[in-house]
Short mmCIF file of C-alpha atoms in Angstrom, two decimals:
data_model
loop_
_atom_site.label_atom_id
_atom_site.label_comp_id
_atom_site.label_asym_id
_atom_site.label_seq_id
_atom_site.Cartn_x
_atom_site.Cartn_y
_atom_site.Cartn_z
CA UNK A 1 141.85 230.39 140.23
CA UNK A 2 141.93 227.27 142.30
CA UNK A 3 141.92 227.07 146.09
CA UNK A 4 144.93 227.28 148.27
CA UNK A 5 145.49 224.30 149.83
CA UNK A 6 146.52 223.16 152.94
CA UNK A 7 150.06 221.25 153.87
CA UNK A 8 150.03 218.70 156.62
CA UNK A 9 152.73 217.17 158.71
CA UNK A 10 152.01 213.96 161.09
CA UNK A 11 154.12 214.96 164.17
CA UNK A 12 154.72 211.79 165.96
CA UNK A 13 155.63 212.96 169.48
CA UNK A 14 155.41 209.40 170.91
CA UNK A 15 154.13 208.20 173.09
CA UNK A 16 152.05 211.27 173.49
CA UNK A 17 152.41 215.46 173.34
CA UNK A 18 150.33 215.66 176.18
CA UNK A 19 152.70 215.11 179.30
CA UNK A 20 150.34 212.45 180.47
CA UNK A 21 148.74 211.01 177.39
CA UNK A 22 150.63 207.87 177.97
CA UNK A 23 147.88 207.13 180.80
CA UNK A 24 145.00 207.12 178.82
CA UNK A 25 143.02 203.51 178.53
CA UNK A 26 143.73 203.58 174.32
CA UNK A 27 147.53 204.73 174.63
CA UNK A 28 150.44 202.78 173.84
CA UNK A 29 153.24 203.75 176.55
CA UNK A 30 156.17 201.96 174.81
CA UNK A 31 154.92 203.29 171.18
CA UNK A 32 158.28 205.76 171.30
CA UNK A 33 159.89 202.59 171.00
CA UNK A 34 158.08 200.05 169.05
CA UNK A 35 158.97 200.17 165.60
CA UNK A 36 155.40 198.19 164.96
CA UNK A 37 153.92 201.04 165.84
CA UNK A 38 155.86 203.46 163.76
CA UNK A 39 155.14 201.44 161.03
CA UNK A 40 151.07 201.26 161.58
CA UNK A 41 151.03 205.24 162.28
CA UNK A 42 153.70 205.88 158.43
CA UNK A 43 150.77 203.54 157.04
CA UNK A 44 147.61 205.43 158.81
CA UNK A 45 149.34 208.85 157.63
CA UNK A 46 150.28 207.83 153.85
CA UNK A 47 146.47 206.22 153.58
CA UNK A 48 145.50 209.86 154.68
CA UNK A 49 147.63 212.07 152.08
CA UNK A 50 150.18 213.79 155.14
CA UNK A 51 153.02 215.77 153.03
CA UNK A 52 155.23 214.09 155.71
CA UNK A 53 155.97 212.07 159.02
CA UNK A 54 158.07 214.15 161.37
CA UNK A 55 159.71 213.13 164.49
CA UNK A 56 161.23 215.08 167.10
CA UNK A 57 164.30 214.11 168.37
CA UNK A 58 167.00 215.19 171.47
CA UNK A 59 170.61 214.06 171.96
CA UNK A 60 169.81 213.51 175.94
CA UNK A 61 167.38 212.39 178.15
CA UNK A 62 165.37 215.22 179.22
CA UNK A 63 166.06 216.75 182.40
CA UNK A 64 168.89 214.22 182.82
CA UNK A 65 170.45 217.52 184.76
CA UNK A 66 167.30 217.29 187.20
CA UNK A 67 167.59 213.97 187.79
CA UNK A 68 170.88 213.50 188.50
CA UNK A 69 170.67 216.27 191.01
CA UNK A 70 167.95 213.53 192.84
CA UNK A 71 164.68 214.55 191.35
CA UNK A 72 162.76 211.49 191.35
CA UNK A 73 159.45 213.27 190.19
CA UNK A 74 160.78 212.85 186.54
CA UNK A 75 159.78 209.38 186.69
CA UNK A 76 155.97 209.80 185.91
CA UNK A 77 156.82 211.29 182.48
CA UNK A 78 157.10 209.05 178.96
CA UNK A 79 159.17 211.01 176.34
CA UNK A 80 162.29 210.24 178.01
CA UNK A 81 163.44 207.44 175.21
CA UNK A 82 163.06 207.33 171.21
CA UNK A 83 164.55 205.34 168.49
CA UNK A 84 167.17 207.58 166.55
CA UNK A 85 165.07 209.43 164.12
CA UNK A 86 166.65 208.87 160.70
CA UNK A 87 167.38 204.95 161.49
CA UNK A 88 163.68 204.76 161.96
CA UNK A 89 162.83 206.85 158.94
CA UNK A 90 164.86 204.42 156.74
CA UNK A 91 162.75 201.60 157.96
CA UNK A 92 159.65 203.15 157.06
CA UNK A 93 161.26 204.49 153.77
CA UNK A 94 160.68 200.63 153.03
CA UNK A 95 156.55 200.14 153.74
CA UNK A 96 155.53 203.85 152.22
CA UNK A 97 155.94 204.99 148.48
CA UNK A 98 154.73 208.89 149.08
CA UNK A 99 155.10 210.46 152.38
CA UNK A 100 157.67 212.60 152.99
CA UNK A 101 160.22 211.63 156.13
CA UNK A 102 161.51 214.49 157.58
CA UNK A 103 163.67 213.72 161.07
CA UNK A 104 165.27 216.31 163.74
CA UNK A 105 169.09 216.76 164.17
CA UNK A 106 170.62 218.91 166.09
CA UNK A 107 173.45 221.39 164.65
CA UNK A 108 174.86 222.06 168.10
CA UNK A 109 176.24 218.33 168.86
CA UNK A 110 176.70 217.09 165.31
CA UNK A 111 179.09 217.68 162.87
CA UNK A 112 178.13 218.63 158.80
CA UNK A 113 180.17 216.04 157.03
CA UNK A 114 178.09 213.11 158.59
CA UNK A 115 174.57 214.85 159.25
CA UNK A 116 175.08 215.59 155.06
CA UNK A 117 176.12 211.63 154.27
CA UNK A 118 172.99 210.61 157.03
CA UNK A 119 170.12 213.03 155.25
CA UNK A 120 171.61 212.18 151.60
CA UNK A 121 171.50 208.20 152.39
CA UNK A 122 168.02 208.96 153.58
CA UNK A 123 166.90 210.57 150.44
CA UNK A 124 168.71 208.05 147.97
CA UNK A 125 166.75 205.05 149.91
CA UNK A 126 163.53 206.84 149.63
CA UNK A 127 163.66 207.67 146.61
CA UNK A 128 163.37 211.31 146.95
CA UNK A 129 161.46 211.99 150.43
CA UNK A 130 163.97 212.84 152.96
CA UNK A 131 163.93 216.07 154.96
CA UNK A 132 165.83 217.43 157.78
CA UNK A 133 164.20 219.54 160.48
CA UNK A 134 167.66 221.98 161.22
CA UNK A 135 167.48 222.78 164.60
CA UNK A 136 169.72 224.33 167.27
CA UNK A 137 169.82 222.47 170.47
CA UNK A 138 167.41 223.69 173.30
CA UNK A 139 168.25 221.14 175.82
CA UNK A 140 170.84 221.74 178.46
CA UNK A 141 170.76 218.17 179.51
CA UNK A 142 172.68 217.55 176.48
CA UNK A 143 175.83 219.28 177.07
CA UNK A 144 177.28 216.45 179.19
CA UNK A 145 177.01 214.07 177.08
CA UNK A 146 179.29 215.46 174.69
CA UNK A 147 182.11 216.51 176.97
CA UNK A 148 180.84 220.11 177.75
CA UNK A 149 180.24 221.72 181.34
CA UNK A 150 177.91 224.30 179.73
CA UNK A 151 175.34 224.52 177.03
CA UNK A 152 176.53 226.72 174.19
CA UNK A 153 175.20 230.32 174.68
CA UNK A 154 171.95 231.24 172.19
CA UNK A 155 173.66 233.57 169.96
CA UNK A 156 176.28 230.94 169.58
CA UNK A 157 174.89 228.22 168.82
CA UNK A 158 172.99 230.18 166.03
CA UNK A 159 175.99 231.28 164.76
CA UNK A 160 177.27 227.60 164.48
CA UNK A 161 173.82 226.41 162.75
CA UNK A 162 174.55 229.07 159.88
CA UNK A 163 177.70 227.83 159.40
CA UNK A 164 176.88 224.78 159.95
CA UNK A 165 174.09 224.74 157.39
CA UNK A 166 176.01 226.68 154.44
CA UNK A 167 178.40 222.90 154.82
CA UNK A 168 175.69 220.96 154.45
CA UNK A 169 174.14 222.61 151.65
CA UNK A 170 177.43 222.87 149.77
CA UNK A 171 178.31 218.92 150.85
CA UNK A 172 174.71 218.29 149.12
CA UNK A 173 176.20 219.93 145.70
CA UNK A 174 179.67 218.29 145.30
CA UNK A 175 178.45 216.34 142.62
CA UNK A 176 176.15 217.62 139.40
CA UNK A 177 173.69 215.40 138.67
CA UNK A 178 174.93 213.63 135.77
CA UNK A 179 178.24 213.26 137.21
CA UNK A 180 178.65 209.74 137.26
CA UNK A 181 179.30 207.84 133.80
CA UNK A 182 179.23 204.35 134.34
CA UNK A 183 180.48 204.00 130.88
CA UNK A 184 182.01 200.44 130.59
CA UNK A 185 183.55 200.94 127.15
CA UNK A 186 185.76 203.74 128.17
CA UNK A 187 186.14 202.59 131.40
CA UNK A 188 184.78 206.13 132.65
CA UNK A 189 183.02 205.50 136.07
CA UNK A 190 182.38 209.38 136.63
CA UNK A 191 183.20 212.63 135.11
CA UNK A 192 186.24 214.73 136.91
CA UNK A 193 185.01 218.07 136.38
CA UNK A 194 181.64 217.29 137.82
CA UNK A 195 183.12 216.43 141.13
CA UNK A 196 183.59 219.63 143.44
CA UNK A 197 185.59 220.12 146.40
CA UNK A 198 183.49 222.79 149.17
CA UNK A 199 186.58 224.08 150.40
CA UNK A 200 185.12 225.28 153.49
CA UNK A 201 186.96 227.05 156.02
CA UNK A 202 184.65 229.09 159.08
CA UNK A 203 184.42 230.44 161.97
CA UNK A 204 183.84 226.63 163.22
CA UNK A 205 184.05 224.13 160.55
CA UNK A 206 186.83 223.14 158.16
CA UNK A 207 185.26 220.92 155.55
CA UNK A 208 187.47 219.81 152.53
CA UNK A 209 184.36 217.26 150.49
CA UNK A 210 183.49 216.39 147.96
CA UNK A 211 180.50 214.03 149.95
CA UNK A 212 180.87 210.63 149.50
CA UNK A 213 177.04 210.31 147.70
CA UNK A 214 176.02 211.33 144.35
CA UNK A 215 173.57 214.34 143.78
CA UNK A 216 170.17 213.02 145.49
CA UNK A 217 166.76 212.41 143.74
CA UNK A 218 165.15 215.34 144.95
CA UNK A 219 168.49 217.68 144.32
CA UNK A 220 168.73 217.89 148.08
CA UNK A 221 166.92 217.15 150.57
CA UNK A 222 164.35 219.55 152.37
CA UNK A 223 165.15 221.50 155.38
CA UNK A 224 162.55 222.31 157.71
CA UNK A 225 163.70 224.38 161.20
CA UNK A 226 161.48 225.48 164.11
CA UNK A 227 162.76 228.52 165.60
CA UNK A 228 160.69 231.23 166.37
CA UNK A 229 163.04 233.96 167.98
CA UNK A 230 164.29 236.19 165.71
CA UNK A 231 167.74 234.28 165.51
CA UNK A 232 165.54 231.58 164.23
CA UNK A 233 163.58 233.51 161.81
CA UNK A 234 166.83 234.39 160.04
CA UNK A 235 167.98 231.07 160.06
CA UNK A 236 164.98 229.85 158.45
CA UNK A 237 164.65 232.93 156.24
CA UNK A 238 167.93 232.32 154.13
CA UNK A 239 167.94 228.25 154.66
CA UNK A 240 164.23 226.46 155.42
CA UNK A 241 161.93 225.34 153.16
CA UNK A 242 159.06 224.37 155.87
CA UNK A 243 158.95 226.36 159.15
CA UNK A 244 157.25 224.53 161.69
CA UNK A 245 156.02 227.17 164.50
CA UNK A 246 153.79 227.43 167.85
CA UNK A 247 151.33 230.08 167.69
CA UNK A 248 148.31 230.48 169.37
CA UNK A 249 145.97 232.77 167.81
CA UNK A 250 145.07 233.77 164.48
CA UNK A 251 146.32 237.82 164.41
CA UNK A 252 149.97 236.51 166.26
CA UNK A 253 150.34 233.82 163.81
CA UNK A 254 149.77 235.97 160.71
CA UNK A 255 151.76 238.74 161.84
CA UNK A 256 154.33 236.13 162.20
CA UNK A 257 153.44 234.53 158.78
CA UNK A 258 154.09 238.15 157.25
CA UNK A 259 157.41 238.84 159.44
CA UNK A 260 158.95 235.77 158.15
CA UNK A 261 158.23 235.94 154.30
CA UNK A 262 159.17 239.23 154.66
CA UNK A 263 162.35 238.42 155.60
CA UNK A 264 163.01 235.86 152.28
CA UNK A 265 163.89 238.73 149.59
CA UNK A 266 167.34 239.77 151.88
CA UNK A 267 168.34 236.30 150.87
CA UNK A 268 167.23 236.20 147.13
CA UNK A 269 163.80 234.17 148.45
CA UNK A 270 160.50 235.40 147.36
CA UNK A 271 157.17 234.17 149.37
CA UNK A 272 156.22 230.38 148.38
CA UNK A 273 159.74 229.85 148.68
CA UNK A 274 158.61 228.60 152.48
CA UNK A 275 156.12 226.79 153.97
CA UNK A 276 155.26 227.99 157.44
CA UNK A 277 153.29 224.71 159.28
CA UNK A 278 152.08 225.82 162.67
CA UNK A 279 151.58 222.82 165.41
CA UNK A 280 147.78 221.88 166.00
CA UNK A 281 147.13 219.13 168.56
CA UNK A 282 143.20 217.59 167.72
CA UNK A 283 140.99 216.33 170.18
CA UNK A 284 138.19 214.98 167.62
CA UNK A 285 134.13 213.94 168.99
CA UNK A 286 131.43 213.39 166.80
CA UNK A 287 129.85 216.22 169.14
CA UNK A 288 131.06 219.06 170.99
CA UNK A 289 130.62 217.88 174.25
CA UNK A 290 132.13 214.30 173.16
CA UNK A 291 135.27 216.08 172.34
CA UNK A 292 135.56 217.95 175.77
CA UNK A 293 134.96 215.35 177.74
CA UNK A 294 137.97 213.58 176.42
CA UNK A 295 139.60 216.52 176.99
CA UNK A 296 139.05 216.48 180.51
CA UNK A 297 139.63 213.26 180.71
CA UNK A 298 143.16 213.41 179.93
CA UNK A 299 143.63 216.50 182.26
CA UNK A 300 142.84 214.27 184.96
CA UNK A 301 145.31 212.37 184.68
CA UNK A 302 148.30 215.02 184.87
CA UNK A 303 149.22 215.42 188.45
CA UNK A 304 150.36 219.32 189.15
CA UNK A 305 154.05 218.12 189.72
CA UNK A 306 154.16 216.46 186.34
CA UNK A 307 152.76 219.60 184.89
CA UNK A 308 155.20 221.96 186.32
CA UNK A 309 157.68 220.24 184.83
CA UNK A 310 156.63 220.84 181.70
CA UNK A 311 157.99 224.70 182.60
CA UNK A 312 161.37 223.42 183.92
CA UNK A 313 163.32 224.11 181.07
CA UNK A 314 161.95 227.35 180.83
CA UNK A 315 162.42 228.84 184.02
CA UNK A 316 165.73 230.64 183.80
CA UNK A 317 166.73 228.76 186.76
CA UNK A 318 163.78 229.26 188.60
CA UNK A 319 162.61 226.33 191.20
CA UNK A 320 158.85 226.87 190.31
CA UNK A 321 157.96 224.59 193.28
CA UNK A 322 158.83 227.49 195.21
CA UNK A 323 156.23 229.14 194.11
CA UNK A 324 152.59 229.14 195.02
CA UNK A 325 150.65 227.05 192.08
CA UNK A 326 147.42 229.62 192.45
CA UNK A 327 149.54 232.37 192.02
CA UNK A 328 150.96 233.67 189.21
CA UNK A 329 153.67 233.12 187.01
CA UNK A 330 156.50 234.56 188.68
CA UNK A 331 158.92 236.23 186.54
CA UNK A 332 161.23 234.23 184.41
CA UNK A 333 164.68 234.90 184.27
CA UNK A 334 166.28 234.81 180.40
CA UNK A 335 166.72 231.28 179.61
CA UNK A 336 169.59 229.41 177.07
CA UNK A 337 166.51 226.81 176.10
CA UNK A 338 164.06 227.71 174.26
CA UNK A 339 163.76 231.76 174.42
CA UNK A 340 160.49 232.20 171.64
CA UNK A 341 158.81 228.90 173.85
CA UNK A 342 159.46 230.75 177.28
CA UNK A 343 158.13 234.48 175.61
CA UNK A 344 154.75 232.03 174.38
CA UNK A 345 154.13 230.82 177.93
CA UNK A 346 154.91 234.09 179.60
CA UNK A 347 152.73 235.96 176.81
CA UNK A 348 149.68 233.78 177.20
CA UNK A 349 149.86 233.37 181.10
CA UNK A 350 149.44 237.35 181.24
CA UNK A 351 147.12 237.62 178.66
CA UNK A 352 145.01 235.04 179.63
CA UNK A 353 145.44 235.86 183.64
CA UNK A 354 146.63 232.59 184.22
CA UNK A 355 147.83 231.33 187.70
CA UNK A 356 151.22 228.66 187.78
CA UNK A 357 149.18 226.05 187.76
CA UNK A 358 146.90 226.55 184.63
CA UNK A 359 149.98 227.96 182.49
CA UNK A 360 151.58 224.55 183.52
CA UNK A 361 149.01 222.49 182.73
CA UNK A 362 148.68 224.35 179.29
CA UNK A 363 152.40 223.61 178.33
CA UNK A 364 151.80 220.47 179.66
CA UNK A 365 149.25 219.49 177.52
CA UNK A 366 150.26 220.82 174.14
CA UNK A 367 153.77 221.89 174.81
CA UNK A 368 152.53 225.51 174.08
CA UNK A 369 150.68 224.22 170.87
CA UNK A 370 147.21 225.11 169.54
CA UNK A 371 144.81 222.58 171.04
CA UNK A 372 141.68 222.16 169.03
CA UNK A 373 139.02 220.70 170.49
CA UNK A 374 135.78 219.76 168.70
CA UNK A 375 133.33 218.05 165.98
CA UNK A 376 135.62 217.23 162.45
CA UNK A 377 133.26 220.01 160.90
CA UNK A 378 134.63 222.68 163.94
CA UNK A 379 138.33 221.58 163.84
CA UNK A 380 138.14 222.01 159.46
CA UNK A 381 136.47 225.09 159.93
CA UNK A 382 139.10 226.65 162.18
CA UNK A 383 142.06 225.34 159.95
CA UNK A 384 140.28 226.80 156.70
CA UNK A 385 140.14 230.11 158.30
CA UNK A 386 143.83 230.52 159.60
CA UNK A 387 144.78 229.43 155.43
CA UNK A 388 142.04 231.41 154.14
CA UNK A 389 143.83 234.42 156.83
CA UNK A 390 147.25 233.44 155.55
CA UNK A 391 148.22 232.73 158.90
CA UNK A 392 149.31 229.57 158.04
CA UNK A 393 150.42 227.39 154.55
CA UNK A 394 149.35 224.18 156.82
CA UNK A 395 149.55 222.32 160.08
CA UNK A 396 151.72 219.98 161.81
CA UNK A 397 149.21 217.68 163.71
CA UNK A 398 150.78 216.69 166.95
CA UNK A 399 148.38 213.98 168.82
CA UNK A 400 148.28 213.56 172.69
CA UNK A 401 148.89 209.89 172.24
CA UNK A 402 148.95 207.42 170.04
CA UNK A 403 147.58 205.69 167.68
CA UNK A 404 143.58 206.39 168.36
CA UNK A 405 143.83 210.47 168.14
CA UNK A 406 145.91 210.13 165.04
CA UNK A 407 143.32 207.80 163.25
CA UNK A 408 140.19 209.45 164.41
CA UNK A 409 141.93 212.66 162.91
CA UNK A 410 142.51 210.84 159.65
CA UNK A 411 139.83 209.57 158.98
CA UNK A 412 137.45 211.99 160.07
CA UNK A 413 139.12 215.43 159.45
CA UNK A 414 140.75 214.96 156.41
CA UNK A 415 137.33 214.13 154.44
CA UNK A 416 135.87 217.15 155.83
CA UNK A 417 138.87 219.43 154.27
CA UNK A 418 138.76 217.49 150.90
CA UNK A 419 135.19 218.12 150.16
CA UNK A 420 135.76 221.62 150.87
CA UNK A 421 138.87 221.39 148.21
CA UNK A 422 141.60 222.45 150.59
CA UNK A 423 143.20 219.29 150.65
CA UNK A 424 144.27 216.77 148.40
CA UNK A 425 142.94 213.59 147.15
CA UNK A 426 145.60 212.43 145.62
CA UNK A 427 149.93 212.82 145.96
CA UNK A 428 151.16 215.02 142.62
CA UNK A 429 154.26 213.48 142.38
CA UNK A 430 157.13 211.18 143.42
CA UNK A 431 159.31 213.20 145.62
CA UNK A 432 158.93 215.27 148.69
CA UNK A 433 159.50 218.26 146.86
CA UNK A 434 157.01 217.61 144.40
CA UNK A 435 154.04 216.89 146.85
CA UNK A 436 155.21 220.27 148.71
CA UNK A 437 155.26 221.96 145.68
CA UNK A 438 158.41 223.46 146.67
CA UNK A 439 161.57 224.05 143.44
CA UNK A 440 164.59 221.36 143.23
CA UNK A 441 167.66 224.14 144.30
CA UNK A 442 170.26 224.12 141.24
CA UNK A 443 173.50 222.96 142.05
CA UNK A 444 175.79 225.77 142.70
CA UNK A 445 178.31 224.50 140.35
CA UNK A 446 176.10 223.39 137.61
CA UNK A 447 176.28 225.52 134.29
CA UNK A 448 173.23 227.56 134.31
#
């Protein structure tokens, strides 16, 4: 029977996960906005066999709310800028023949009709590659910029996503594949009855179609989402294809692994149906003590303020400067942000005994993401066993900054895990899908 192997995204939080990996002496500070560097990362991961290039993406400036209350601590922090993810994607779609591009868009301030043209457009100019990570806005610095005094409530905007998703999916379908003719004789350019109207009418969209985009190479494209509550779950349950998760330890994230495939036969899903990619951020040294010591290095640069702002957005409310930093973490009011990130902190800071400070600094480093530190032959070694667990079906590599972390990764990790067979050594096929080995969903109007 041959070996399980492992899936691997290349998460480019630019210009750095780690809240002050901008700092460092081999960082690029402006890479979040220089397409060059985009481009010599799509090339790095493609060269190393990646399933896909991810980016991350928010519809504000984060803690826009904080700042425009006065806070002028915000300005030691990098990810407050980014090109708009799918532009970006289309421009790499150009330099790489392989790699999946998979790019985060929010169903709270977007509407279905376009986000379904955008995604589609994507996949048509890649030729079959194009994936979008569904998620449901955590940000409540985003709400003003769309004409709202409040950030839509949790349960609502989960509600919105599922509705919001079931468009998209059917917008992806109004035409069968070999709807269009082009026959010049007959003067046929496509055939009528394999043009579908959705027809949609919800809770909160009304959505006539048909999309304005044939069928796409890949059937659709793939839909990864990252929420962890059990709101997400669902969601992901009846609509993802990847899940891309934080989780911490090996027993949490299998129980999780077996929660969530457990939850695919409700929705006519069996298990391989999903991929579940927790985050892992490297920190590679040819020894051990290389690897920590660049660890440390880039904790020394993250002043305590900086780091406790890494908790803002999950403090219910809570002004965490009012707190003693060698104390602990006091307790957090519910948030509307991200509820399963602000359960992980408060989880870890009790089980660990953490003060405010070191939970901080944690977050701050990783944004509540595995950190791996170690020799290539350590960092495979733990990744084997969490697949070999089935706590995992891969990894979404998220680098402290950028490019050298990313590269040293590449080119050192990746050989380890191919001569132990859980990786590839070469792309199966053409499309996203393909490489994922996930199936091409039939069209719902399609004669079986």
């Amino acid at each position: 029977m041959a070996r399980r192997k492992l899936r691997l995204g290349a998460f480019f939080s630019m210009p750095g996960n780690h809240l002050a990996g901008w700092r460092h002496p081999d960082a690029v500070p402006d890479a979040n906005t220089n397409f060059a560097a985009y481009m010599q990362l799509a090339k790095v991961a493609e060269r190393g066999l990646y399933d896909a290039i991810f980016f991350r993406d928010t519809a504000a400036v984060a803690g826009a709310d904080a700042m425009h209350a006065g806070d002028r601590s915000r300005a030691r922090l990098a990810r407050m800028v980014a090109l708009e993810p799918v532009m970006a994607l289309a421009g790499l779609a150009s330099i790489t023949k392989n790699i999946g591009l998979i790019a985060t868009a929010t169903t709270t301030y977007n509407e279905p009709y376009n986000l379904a043209r955008r995604f589609a457009t994507l996949d048509h100019m890649s030729n079959g590659r194009a994936g979008w990570n569904l998620v449901t806005s955590q940000f409540e610095d985003e709400a003003a910029n769309f004409g709202l005094k409040h950030h839509p409530d949790h349960a609502v905007r989960y509600a919105r996503a599922e509705e919001f998703y079931d468009v998209v999916a059917g917008l992806w379908d109004s035409w069968e594949k070999d709807a269009f003719l082009y026959d010049k004789a007959e003067g046929m350019y496509f055939d009528f009855d394999k043009m579908h109207f959705l027809e949609h009418k919800g809770a909160h969209f009304d959505v006539r179609g048909p999309l304005n985009l044939p069928r796409t190479p890949q059937g659709r494209p793939v839909v990864a989402q990252a929420g962890s509550s059990g709101p997400g779950m669902n969601l992901a349950a009846r609509s993802a294809d990847l899940v891309f998760t934080a989780q911490l330890e090996i027993e949490e994230a299998r129980a999780f692994y077996i929660e969530l495939n457990g939850r695919l036969a409700a929705h006519g899903r069996q298990p391989g149906d999903l991929l579940i990619l927790p985050g892992l951020t490297p920190i590679v040294g040819r020894t051990m003590a290389e690897a920590r010591a660049k660890h440390e290095q880039l904790q020394e640069l993250m002043p305590d303020d900086v780091a406790l702002s890494s908790l803002a957005r999950l403090s219910g409310g809570l002004d965490l400067r009012d707190f003693p930093l060698d104390g602990p973490l006091p307790p957090l009011p519910p948030t509307n942000s991200g509820k399963s990130r602000q359960q992980l902190a408060i989880d870890l800071a009790k089980k660990e005994n953490m003060t405010l400070r070191q939970i901080a600094r944690h977050m701050a480093s990783a944004a509540g993401h595995r950190v791996l530190v170690g020799t290539p032959s350590y960092i495979a070694d733990e990744m084997q066993s969490w697949l070999e667990a089935d706590a995992c079906d891969g990894f979404n590599v998220i680098c402290n900054h950028y490019p050298v972390p990313f590269v040293e990764f590449t080119e050192q990790v990746i050989p380890e895990l191919q001569r132990r067979g859980i990786f590839r050594t070469a792309y199966e096929g053409a499309t996203l899908r393909e490489n994922l080995g996930i199936s091409v969903p039939a069209n719902r109007y399609a004669a079986p």
